[in-house]
GROMACS .gro file of C-alpha atoms in nm:
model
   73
    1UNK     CA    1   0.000   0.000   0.000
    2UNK     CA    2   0.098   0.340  -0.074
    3UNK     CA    3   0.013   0.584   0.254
    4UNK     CA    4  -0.066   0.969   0.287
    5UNK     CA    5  -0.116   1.115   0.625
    6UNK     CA    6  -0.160   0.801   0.764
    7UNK     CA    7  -0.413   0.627   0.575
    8UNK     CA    8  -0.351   0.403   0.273
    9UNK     CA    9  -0.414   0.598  -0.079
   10UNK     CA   10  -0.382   0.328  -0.329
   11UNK     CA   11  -0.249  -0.025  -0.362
   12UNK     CA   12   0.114  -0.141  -0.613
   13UNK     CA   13   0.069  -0.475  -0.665
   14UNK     CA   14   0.395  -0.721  -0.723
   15UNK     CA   15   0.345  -0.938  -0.989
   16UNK     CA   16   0.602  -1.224  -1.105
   17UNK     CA   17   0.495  -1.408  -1.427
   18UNK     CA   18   0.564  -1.742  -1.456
   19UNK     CA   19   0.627  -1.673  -1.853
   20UNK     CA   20   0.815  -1.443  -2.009
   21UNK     CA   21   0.568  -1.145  -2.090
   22UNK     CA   22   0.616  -0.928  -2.445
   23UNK     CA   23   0.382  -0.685  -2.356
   24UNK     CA   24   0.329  -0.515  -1.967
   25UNK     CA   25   0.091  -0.253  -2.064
   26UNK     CA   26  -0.124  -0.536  -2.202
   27UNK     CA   27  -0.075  -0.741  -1.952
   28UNK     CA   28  -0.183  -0.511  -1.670
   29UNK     CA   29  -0.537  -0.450  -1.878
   30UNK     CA   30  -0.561  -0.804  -1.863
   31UNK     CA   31  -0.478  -0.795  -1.470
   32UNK     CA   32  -0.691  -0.550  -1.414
   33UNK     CA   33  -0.974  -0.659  -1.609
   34UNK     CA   34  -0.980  -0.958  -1.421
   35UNK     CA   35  -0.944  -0.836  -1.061
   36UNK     CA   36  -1.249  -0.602  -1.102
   37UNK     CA   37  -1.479  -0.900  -1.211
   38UNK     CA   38  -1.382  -1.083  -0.877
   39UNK     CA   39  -1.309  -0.751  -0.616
   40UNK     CA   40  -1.420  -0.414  -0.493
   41UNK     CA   41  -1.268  -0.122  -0.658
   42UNK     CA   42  -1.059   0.012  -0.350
   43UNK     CA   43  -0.898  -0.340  -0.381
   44UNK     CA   44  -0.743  -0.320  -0.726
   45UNK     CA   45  -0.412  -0.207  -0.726
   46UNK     CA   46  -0.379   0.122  -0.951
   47UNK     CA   47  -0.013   0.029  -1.063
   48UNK     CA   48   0.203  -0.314  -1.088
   49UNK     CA   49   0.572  -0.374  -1.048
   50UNK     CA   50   0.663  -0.624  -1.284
   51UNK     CA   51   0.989  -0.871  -1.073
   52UNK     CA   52   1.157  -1.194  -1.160
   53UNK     CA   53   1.150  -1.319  -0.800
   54UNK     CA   54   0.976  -1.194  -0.468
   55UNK     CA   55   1.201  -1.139  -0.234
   56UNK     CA   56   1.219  -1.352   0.056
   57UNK     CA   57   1.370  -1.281   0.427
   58UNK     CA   58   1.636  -1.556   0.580
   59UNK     CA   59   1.290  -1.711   0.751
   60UNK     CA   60   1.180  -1.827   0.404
   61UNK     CA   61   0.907  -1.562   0.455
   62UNK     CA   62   0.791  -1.301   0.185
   63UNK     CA   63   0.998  -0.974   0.294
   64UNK     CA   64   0.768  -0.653   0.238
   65UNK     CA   65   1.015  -0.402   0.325
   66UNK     CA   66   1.218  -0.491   0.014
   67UNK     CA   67   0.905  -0.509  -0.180
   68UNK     CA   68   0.830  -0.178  -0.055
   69UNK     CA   69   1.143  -0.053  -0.161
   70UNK     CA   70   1.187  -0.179  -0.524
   71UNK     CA   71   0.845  -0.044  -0.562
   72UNK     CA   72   0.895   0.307  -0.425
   73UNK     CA   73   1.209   0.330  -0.599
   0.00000   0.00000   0.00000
């Protein structure tokens, strides 16, 4: 999540495909597309960071900090 004073503005979603993808900006109308069939608006993210790997701490478990970092550059 992405937060302003506080309280969470919008969501940047990670995504790592499992085959090499030609096109993002295609791709991401497809993600999108899909997520709005199946959630609420508020729970779409409004941008996607595209990654090879998710990174993981030395428990094995996802590490959001790092996430958090590649996506706010």
């Amino acid at each position: 999540p992405v937060y302003k004073n506080g309280k969470v503005i919008h969501l940047i979603g990670a995504v790592v495909p499992t085959e090499p993808v030609e096109d993002n900006l295609a791709m991401t109308t497809h993600i999108k597309h899909e997520l709005k069939s199946r959630l609420p608006e508020y729970m779409i993210p409004r941008k996607f960071e595209w990654m090879e790997q998710l990174p993981l701490t030395s428990n094995g478990k996802l590490d959001r900090k790092k996430i958090a970092e590649v996506v706010n550059g």
